[in-house]
Amino acid sequence: AEYMGGLPEGSIPEMADAWTTLNPPERFLPLKPYFEGLLITDVIGISEDALLDSVLPHQRLMMRALIHSYFPSRPATTATTNTTTTSHYLKPVAQNQIKASVSPHRFPGVFVYRSDKDCLVTKNLCRGKVVSSEKLFYVEFENEPEVEFREWDPFQSSIAAALLGGISEMPIKPNTSLMCFGANLLTITHCADVVGDKGVVYVVEAAEEVIQAAHSRTNIVPLTNDFRHTSRSSYEMVVETVDVIYLEMSDSERFIATAADLLKPNGALLLHVNADAVDTTSPPEVVFAQHVQILRSHRFKPKEQLTLEPFERNCAVILSVYPNRNK
């Protein structure tokens, strides 16, 4: 209200409509006043960092997600820690004024890069190499002068979206074995970063780009088998049972039964559900509930369901556990 008199005509309705347009999940509601404050910064020149100082550290990443959703066409920024960063919502930062740091995320193997903007990162297992348009950051970390971290974009990876969305448990962690179905290359390589050299990421029905990436990322194992149509005896000589399965396929229902045979006792299944790809005639909540029932019918125990807005519309991840089959 203090700045209303100085705002250009028409800017207040645009700001008021922004939240309604985004329609984020209810857990984002505490960020509404800060988000609207950020929209004012272009008009009255308030420091963005000054506004974000009032937001809790874990909320800064969620705030950035809102901004990315509202400004999808923002220019790309340079990925070094001492460059001038300019966009139509972020005020320019003077050369060499940015103080960058990396801190561990609450889930092992994942980190938060803090500088002029915050983002999720993983420690790049294959130094100097990227698989998409992700940025590389070089930061002093754990007494090493220049550790390379790779940006993990939640708009291109559903697992990153789940992390920023506040999932309460993440079974993909260092030293675990993971099997991916339907994941894109960015997600696969970030998961490989997370599990590390002592972990392994099996990729079923691997595309050529995954096979190429596996040449340099040795903990990625491409598989060409279609396990949905095989018995356990046909694949038990190819791959051992795994700690976690990540499933991102529109026909995931056909595979859930087979997943139980691939998991170790008390192994986790992280299921991505795109309601629009499954059934466009039913509300997303109905489609998600149907998949929860499918999991239960195959003896999985669902632990958590999380929608992925604002990163993905009408999508959710469902985390479930398969109990010890001997019990």
PDB file of N, CA and C in Angstrom, residues 39-107:
ATOM      1  N   LEU A  39       7.176  -9.101  -7.637  1.00  0.00           N
ATOM      2  CA  LEU A  39       6.655  -8.557  -8.871  1.00  0.00           C
ATOM      3  C   LEU A  39       6.759  -7.036  -8.901  1.00  0.00           C
ATOM      4  N   ILE A  40       6.805  -6.429  -7.722  1.00  0.00           N
ATOM      5  CA  ILE A  40       6.901  -4.971  -7.649  1.00  0.00           C
ATOM      6  C   ILE A  40       8.326  -4.499  -7.916  1.00  0.00           C
ATOM      7  N   THR A  41       9.310  -5.380  -7.756  1.00  0.00           N
ATOM      8  CA  THR A  41      10.708  -4.937  -7.788  1.00  0.00           C
ATOM      9  C   THR A  41      11.087  -4.271  -9.102  1.00  0.00           C
ATOM     10  N   ASP A  42      10.520  -4.726 -10.200  1.00  0.00           N
ATOM     11  CA  ASP A  42      10.845  -4.112 -11.483  1.00  0.00           C
ATOM     12  C   ASP A  42      10.337  -2.677 -11.563  1.00  0.00           C
ATOM     13  N   VAL A  43       9.292  -2.358 -10.776  1.00  0.00           N
ATOM     14  CA  VAL A  43       8.658  -1.048 -10.872  1.00  0.00           C
ATOM     15  C   VAL A  43       9.309  -0.049  -9.939  1.00  0.00           C
ATOM     16  N   ILE A  44       9.597  -0.469  -8.709  1.00  0.00           N
ATOM     17  CA  ILE A  44      10.104   0.496  -7.730  1.00  0.00           C
ATOM     18  C   ILE A  44      11.541   0.222  -7.321  1.00  0.00           C
ATOM     19  N   GLY A  45      12.136  -0.878  -7.850  1.00  0.00           N
ATOM     20  CA  GLY A  45      13.562  -1.099  -7.648  1.00  0.00           C
ATOM     21  C   GLY A  45      13.952  -1.611  -6.284  1.00  0.00           C
ATOM     22  N   ILE A  46      13.029  -2.247  -5.554  1.00  0.00           N
ATOM     23  CA  ILE A  46      13.397  -2.861  -4.282  1.00  0.00           C
ATOM     24  C   ILE A  46      14.382  -3.996  -4.545  1.00  0.00           C
ATOM     25  N   SER A  47      15.362  -4.140  -3.680  1.00  0.00           N
ATOM     26  CA  SER A  47      16.318  -5.227  -3.825  1.00  0.00           C
ATOM     27  C   SER A  47      15.610  -6.566  -3.638  1.00  0.00           C
ATOM     28  N   GLU A  48      15.782  -7.461  -4.610  1.00  0.00           N
ATOM     29  CA  GLU A  48      15.149  -8.779  -4.511  1.00  0.00           C
ATOM     30  C   GLU A  48      15.694  -9.566  -3.327  1.00  0.00           C
ATOM     31  N   ASP A  49      17.019  -9.498  -3.120  1.00  0.00           N
ATOM     32  CA  ASP A  49      17.624 -10.214  -2.009  1.00  0.00           C
ATOM     33  C   ASP A  49      17.087  -9.717  -0.671  1.00  0.00           C
ATOM     34  N   ALA A  50      16.814  -8.408  -0.594  1.00  0.00           N
ATOM     35  CA  ALA A  50      16.277  -7.857   0.644  1.00  0.00           C
ATOM     36  C   ALA A  50      14.909  -8.450   0.955  1.00  0.00           C
ATOM     37  N   LEU A  51      14.098  -8.637  -0.079  1.00  0.00           N
ATOM     38  CA  LEU A  51      12.786  -9.247   0.136  1.00  0.00           C
ATOM     39  C   LEU A  51      12.924 -10.719   0.522  1.00  0.00           C
ATOM     40  N   LEU A  52      13.852 -11.423  -0.129  1.00  0.00           N
ATOM     41  CA  LEU A  52      14.000 -12.851   0.129  1.00  0.00           C
ATOM     42  C   LEU A  52      14.627 -13.137   1.485  1.00  0.00           C
ATOM     43  N   ASP A  53      15.253 -12.137   2.086  1.00  0.00           N
ATOM     44  CA  ASP A  53      15.807 -12.328   3.428  1.00  0.00           C
ATOM     45  C   ASP A  53      14.717 -12.665   4.440  1.00  0.00           C
ATOM     46  N   SER A  54      13.484 -12.295   4.139  1.00  0.00           N
ATOM     47  CA  SER A  54      12.370 -12.570   5.050  1.00  0.00           C
ATOM     48  C   SER A  54      11.792 -13.960   4.861  1.00  0.00           C
ATOM     49  N   VAL A  55      12.253 -14.659   3.830  1.00  0.00           N
ATOM     50  CA  VAL A  55      11.748 -15.994   3.531  1.00  0.00           C
ATOM     51  C   VAL A  55      12.691 -17.026   4.128  1.00  0.00           C
ATOM     52  N   LEU A  56      12.135 -18.089   4.689  1.00  0.00           N
ATOM     53  CA  LEU A  56      12.960 -19.154   5.244  1.00  0.00           C
ATOM     54  C   LEU A  56      13.813 -19.784   4.143  1.00  0.00           C
ATOM     55  N   PRO A  57      15.013 -20.307   4.491  1.00  0.00           N
ATOM     56  CA  PRO A  57      15.913 -20.841   3.458  1.00  0.00           C
ATOM     57  C   PRO A  57      15.264 -21.870   2.539  1.00  0.00           C
ATOM     58  N   HIS A  58      14.473 -22.792   3.100  1.00  0.00           N
ATOM     59  CA  HIS A  58      13.876 -23.815   2.242  1.00  0.00           C
ATOM     60  C   HIS A  58      12.773 -23.240   1.359  1.00  0.00           C
ATOM     61  N   GLN A  59      12.258 -22.047   1.727  1.00  0.00           N
ATOM     62  CA  GLN A  59      11.220 -21.427   0.919  1.00  0.00           C
ATOM     63  C   GLN A  59      11.795 -20.635  -0.251  1.00  0.00           C
ATOM     64  N   ARG A  60      13.085 -20.300  -0.196  1.00  0.00           N
ATOM     65  CA  ARG A  60      13.687 -19.543  -1.289  1.00  0.00           C
ATOM     66  C   ARG A  60      13.625 -20.333  -2.594  1.00  0.00           C
ATOM     67  N   LEU A  61      13.858 -21.635  -2.519  1.00  0.00           N
ATOM     68  CA  LEU A  61      13.812 -22.463  -3.717  1.00  0.00           C
ATOM     69  C   LEU A  61      12.397 -22.535  -4.269  1.00  0.00           C
ATOM     70  N   MET A  62      11.412 -22.624  -3.380  1.00  0.00           N
ATOM     71  CA  MET A  62      10.023 -22.644  -3.827  1.00  0.00           C
ATOM     72  C   MET A  62       9.656 -21.313  -4.478  1.00  0.00           C
ATOM     73  N   MET A  63      10.179 -20.206  -3.914  1.00  0.00           N
ATOM     74  CA  MET A  63       9.930 -18.895  -4.487  1.00  0.00           C
ATOM     75  C   MET A  63      10.492 -18.799  -5.894  1.00  0.00           C
ATOM     76  N   ARG A  64      11.703 -19.318  -6.071  1.00  0.00           N
ATOM     77  CA  ARG A  64      12.288 -19.295  -7.406  1.00  0.00           C
ATOM     78  C   ARG A  64      11.416 -20.074  -8.394  1.00  0.00           C
ATOM     79  N   ALA A  65      10.831 -21.170  -7.925  1.00  0.00           N
ATOM     80  CA  ALA A  65       9.957 -21.962  -8.795  1.00  0.00           C
ATOM     81  C   ALA A  65       8.758 -21.147  -9.250  1.00  0.00           C
ATOM     82  N   LEU A  66       8.192 -20.368  -8.330  1.00  0.00           N
ATOM     83  CA  LEU A  66       7.061 -19.523  -8.695  1.00  0.00           C
ATOM     84  C   LEU A  66       7.467 -18.498  -9.751  1.00  0.00           C
ATOM     85  N   ILE A  67       8.643 -17.933  -9.583  1.00  0.00           N
ATOM     86  CA  ILE A  67       9.100 -16.912 -10.528  1.00  0.00           C
ATOM     87  C   ILE A  67       9.331 -17.532 -11.901  1.00  0.00           C
ATOM     88  N   HIS A  68       9.931 -18.719 -11.933  1.00  0.00           N
ATOM     89  CA  HIS A  68      10.161 -19.393 -13.208  1.00  0.00           C
ATOM     90  C   HIS A  68       8.839 -19.694 -13.902  1.00  0.00           C
ATOM     91  N   SER A  69       7.813 -20.035 -13.135  1.00  0.00           N
ATOM     92  CA  SER A  69       6.512 -20.344 -13.721  1.00  0.00           C
ATOM     93  C   SER A  69       5.858 -19.089 -14.287  1.00  0.00           C
ATOM     94  N   TYR A  70       6.026 -17.966 -13.571  1.00  0.00           N
ATOM     95  CA  TYR A  70       5.362 -16.738 -14.002  1.00  0.00           C
ATOM     96  C   TYR A  70       6.129 -16.060 -15.129  1.00  0.00           C
ATOM     97  N   PHE A  71       7.447 -16.283 -15.200  1.00  0.00           N
ATOM     98  CA  PHE A  71       8.265 -15.700 -16.247  1.00  0.00           C
ATOM     99  C   PHE A  71       8.955 -16.807 -17.035  1.00  0.00           C
ATOM    100  N   PRO A  72       8.200 -17.630 -17.778  1.00  0.00           N
ATOM    101  CA  PRO A  72       8.818 -18.773 -18.467  1.00  0.00           C
ATOM    102  C   PRO A  72       9.786 -18.386 -19.562  1.00  0.00           C
ATOM    103  N   SER A  73       9.715 -17.164 -20.042  1.00  0.00           N
ATOM    104  CA  SER A  73      10.569 -16.761 -21.160  1.00  0.00           C
ATOM    105  C   SER A  73      11.777 -15.963 -20.715  1.00  0.00           C
ATOM    106  N   ARG A  74      12.142 -16.050 -19.447  1.00  0.00           N
ATOM    107  CA  ARG A  74      13.262 -15.265 -18.952  1.00  0.00           C
ATOM    108  C   ARG A  74      14.543 -15.646 -19.689  1.00  0.00           C
ATOM    109  N   PRO A  75      15.447 -14.696 -19.915  1.00  0.00           N
ATOM    110  CA  PRO A  75      16.705 -15.011 -20.592  1.00  0.00           C
ATOM    111  C   PRO A  75      17.572 -15.942 -19.752  1.00  0.00           C
ATOM    112  N   ALA A  76      18.363 -16.766 -20.425  1.00  0.00           N
ATOM    113  CA  ALA A  76      19.292 -17.636 -19.702  1.00  0.00           C
ATOM    114  C   ALA A  76      20.389 -16.788 -19.088  1.00  0.00           C
ATOM    115  N   THR A  77      20.917 -17.232 -17.942  1.00  0.00           N
ATOM    116  CA  THR A  77      21.979 -16.500 -17.270  1.00  0.00           C
ATOM    117  C   THR A  77      23.265 -17.299 -17.352  1.00  0.00           C
ATOM    118  N   THR A  78      24.382 -16.598 -17.227  1.00  0.00           N
ATOM    119  CA  THR A  78      25.687 -17.250 -17.285  1.00  0.00           C
ATOM    120  C   THR A  78      25.941 -18.001 -16.005  1.00  0.00           C
ATOM    121  N   ALA A  79      26.617 -19.150 -16.081  1.00  0.00           N
ATOM    122  CA  ALA A  79      26.703 -20.065 -14.949  1.00  0.00           C
ATOM    123  C   ALA A  79      27.929 -19.876 -14.104  1.00  0.00           C
ATOM    124  N   THR A  80      28.562 -18.738 -14.119  1.00  0.00           N
ATOM    125  CA  THR A  80      29.708 -18.533 -13.248  1.00  0.00           C
ATOM    126  C   THR A  80      29.302 -17.712 -12.053  1.00  0.00           C
ATOM    127  N   THR A  81      30.161 -17.677 -11.057  1.00  0.00           N
ATOM    128  CA  THR A  81      29.792 -17.033  -9.807  1.00  0.00           C
ATOM    129  C   THR A  81      30.180 -15.573  -9.746  1.00  0.00           C
ATOM    130  N   ASN A  82      30.807 -15.037 -10.780  1.00  0.00           N
ATOM    131  CA  ASN A  82      31.252 -13.655 -10.710  1.00  0.00           C
ATOM    132  C   ASN A  82      30.845 -12.843 -11.933  1.00  0.00           C
ATOM    133  N   THR A  83      29.702 -13.187 -12.514  1.00  0.00           N
ATOM    134  CA  THR A  83      29.245 -12.490 -13.696  1.00  0.00           C
ATOM    135  C   THR A  83      28.046 -11.619 -13.363  1.00  0.00           C
ATOM    136  N   THR A  84      27.794 -10.654 -14.237  1.00  0.00           N
ATOM    137  CA  THR A  84      26.620  -9.809 -14.072  1.00  0.00           C
ATOM    138  C   THR A  84      25.403 -10.556 -14.562  1.00  0.00           C
ATOM    139  N   THR A  85      24.389 -10.695 -13.722  1.00  0.00           N
ATOM    140  CA  THR A  85      23.185 -11.436 -14.045  1.00  0.00           C
ATOM    141  C   THR A  85      22.040 -10.469 -14.268  1.00  0.00           C
ATOM    142  N   THR A  86      21.389 -10.563 -15.433  1.00  0.00           N
ATOM    143  CA  THR A  86      20.307  -9.649 -15.741  1.00  0.00           C
ATOM    144  C   THR A  86      19.138 -10.416 -16.322  1.00  0.00           C
ATOM    145  N   SER A  87      17.949 -10.157 -15.852  1.00  0.00           N
ATOM    146  CA  SER A  87      16.727 -10.650 -16.463  1.00  0.00           C
ATOM    147  C   SER A  87      15.663  -9.599 -16.234  1.00  0.00           C
ATOM    148  N   HIS A  88      14.469  -9.835 -16.748  1.00  0.00           N
ATOM    149  CA  HIS A  88      13.438  -8.826 -16.594  1.00  0.00           C
ATOM    150  C   HIS A  88      12.769  -8.885 -15.231  1.00  0.00           C
ATOM    151  N   TYR A  89      13.194  -9.797 -14.351  1.00  0.00           N
ATOM    152  CA  TYR A  89      12.667  -9.746 -12.989  1.00  0.00           C
ATOM    153  C   TYR A  89      13.771  -9.649 -11.949  1.00  0.00           C
ATOM    154  N   LEU A  90      15.012  -9.880 -12.348  1.00  0.00           N
ATOM    155  CA  LEU A  90      16.119  -9.859 -11.389  1.00  0.00           C
ATOM    156  C   LEU A  90      17.009  -8.648 -11.668  1.00  0.00           C
ATOM    157  N   LYS A  91      17.196  -7.796 -10.682  1.00  0.00           N
ATOM    158  CA  LYS A  91      18.002  -6.607 -10.858  1.00  0.00           C
ATOM    159  C   LYS A  91      19.475  -6.972 -11.091  1.00  0.00           C
ATOM    160  N   PRO A  92      20.196  -6.209 -11.925  1.00  0.00           N
ATOM    161  CA  PRO A  92      21.605  -6.514 -12.195  1.00  0.00           C
ATOM    162  C   PRO A  92      22.435  -6.519 -10.918  1.00  0.00           C
ATOM    163  N   VAL A  93      23.398  -7.435 -10.873  1.00  0.00           N
ATOM    164  CA  VAL A  93      24.306  -7.525  -9.738  1.00  0.00           C
ATOM    165  C   VAL A  93      25.685  -7.101 -10.197  1.00  0.00           C
ATOM    166  N   ALA A  94      26.356  -6.290  -9.417  1.00  0.00           N
ATOM    167  CA  ALA A  94      27.645  -5.753  -9.818  1.00  0.00           C
ATOM    168  C   ALA A  94      28.674  -6.862  -9.988  1.00  0.00           C
ATOM    169  N   GLN A  95      29.610  -6.640 -10.889  1.00  0.00           N
ATOM    170  CA  GLN A  95      30.670  -7.621 -11.157  1.00  0.00           C
ATOM    171  C   GLN A  95      31.421  -7.969  -9.870  1.00  0.00           C
ATOM    172  N   ASN A  96      31.651  -9.277  -9.664  1.00  0.00           N
ATOM    173  CA  ASN A  96      32.451  -9.804  -8.551  1.00  0.00           C
ATOM    174  C   ASN A  96      31.817  -9.569  -7.176  1.00  0.00           C
ATOM    175  N   GLN A  97      30.518  -9.218  -7.138  1.00  0.00           N
ATOM    176  CA  GLN A  97      29.880  -9.011  -5.846  1.00  0.00           C
ATOM    177  C   GLN A  97      29.153 -10.249  -5.350  1.00  0.00           C
ATOM    178  N   ILE A  98      28.982 -11.248  -6.223  1.00  0.00           N
ATOM    179  CA  ILE A  98      28.193 -12.418  -5.857  1.00  0.00           C
ATOM    180  C   ILE A  98      29.038 -13.376  -5.025  1.00  0.00           C
ATOM    181  N   LYS A  99      28.574 -13.699  -3.849  1.00  0.00           N
ATOM    182  CA  LYS A  99      29.258 -14.656  -2.984  1.00  0.00           C
ATOM    183  C   LYS A  99      28.542 -15.991  -3.070  1.00  0.00           C
ATOM    184  N   ALA A 100      29.154 -16.970  -3.712  1.00  0.00           N
ATOM    185  CA  ALA A 100      28.516 -18.255  -3.944  1.00  0.00           C
ATOM    186  C   ALA A 100      28.938 -19.264  -2.888  1.00  0.00           C
ATOM    187  N   SER A 101      28.028 -20.149  -2.560  1.00  0.00           N
ATOM    188  CA  SER A 101      28.329 -21.232  -1.626  1.00  0.00           C
ATOM    189  C   SER A 101      27.419 -22.402  -1.932  1.00  0.00           C
ATOM    190  N   VAL A 102      27.789 -23.560  -1.422  1.00  0.00           N
ATOM    191  CA  VAL A 102      26.979 -24.771  -1.573  1.00  0.00           C
ATOM    192  C   VAL A 102      26.778 -25.383  -0.196  1.00  0.00           C
ATOM    193  N   SER A 103      25.559 -25.755   0.109  1.00  0.00           N
ATOM    194  CA  SER A 103      25.268 -26.408   1.386  1.00  0.00           C
ATOM    195  C   SER A 103      24.517 -27.711   1.127  1.00  0.00           C
ATOM    196  N   PRO A 104      24.689 -28.709   1.977  1.00  0.00           N
ATOM    197  CA  PRO A 104      23.986 -29.980   1.786  1.00  0.00           C
ATOM    198  C   PRO A 104      22.481 -29.807   1.922  1.00  0.00           C
ATOM    199  N   HIS A 105      21.756 -30.475   1.074  1.00  0.00           N
ATOM    200  CA  HIS A 105      20.304 -30.578   1.195  1.00  0.00           C
ATOM    201  C   HIS A 105      19.994 -31.533   2.331  1.00  0.00           C
ATOM    202  N   ARG A 106      18.752 -31.569   2.787  1.00  0.00           N
ATOM    203  CA  ARG A 106      18.418 -32.496   3.876  1.00  0.00           C
ATOM    204  C   ARG A 106      18.484 -33.950   3.427  1.00  0.00           C
ATOM    205  N   PHE A 107      18.489 -34.198   2.102  1.00  0.00           N
ATOM    206  CA  PHE A 107      18.664 -35.554   1.597  1.00  0.00           C
ATOM    207  C   PHE A 107      20.097 -35.730   1.099  1.00  0.00           C
TER     208      PHE A 107
END
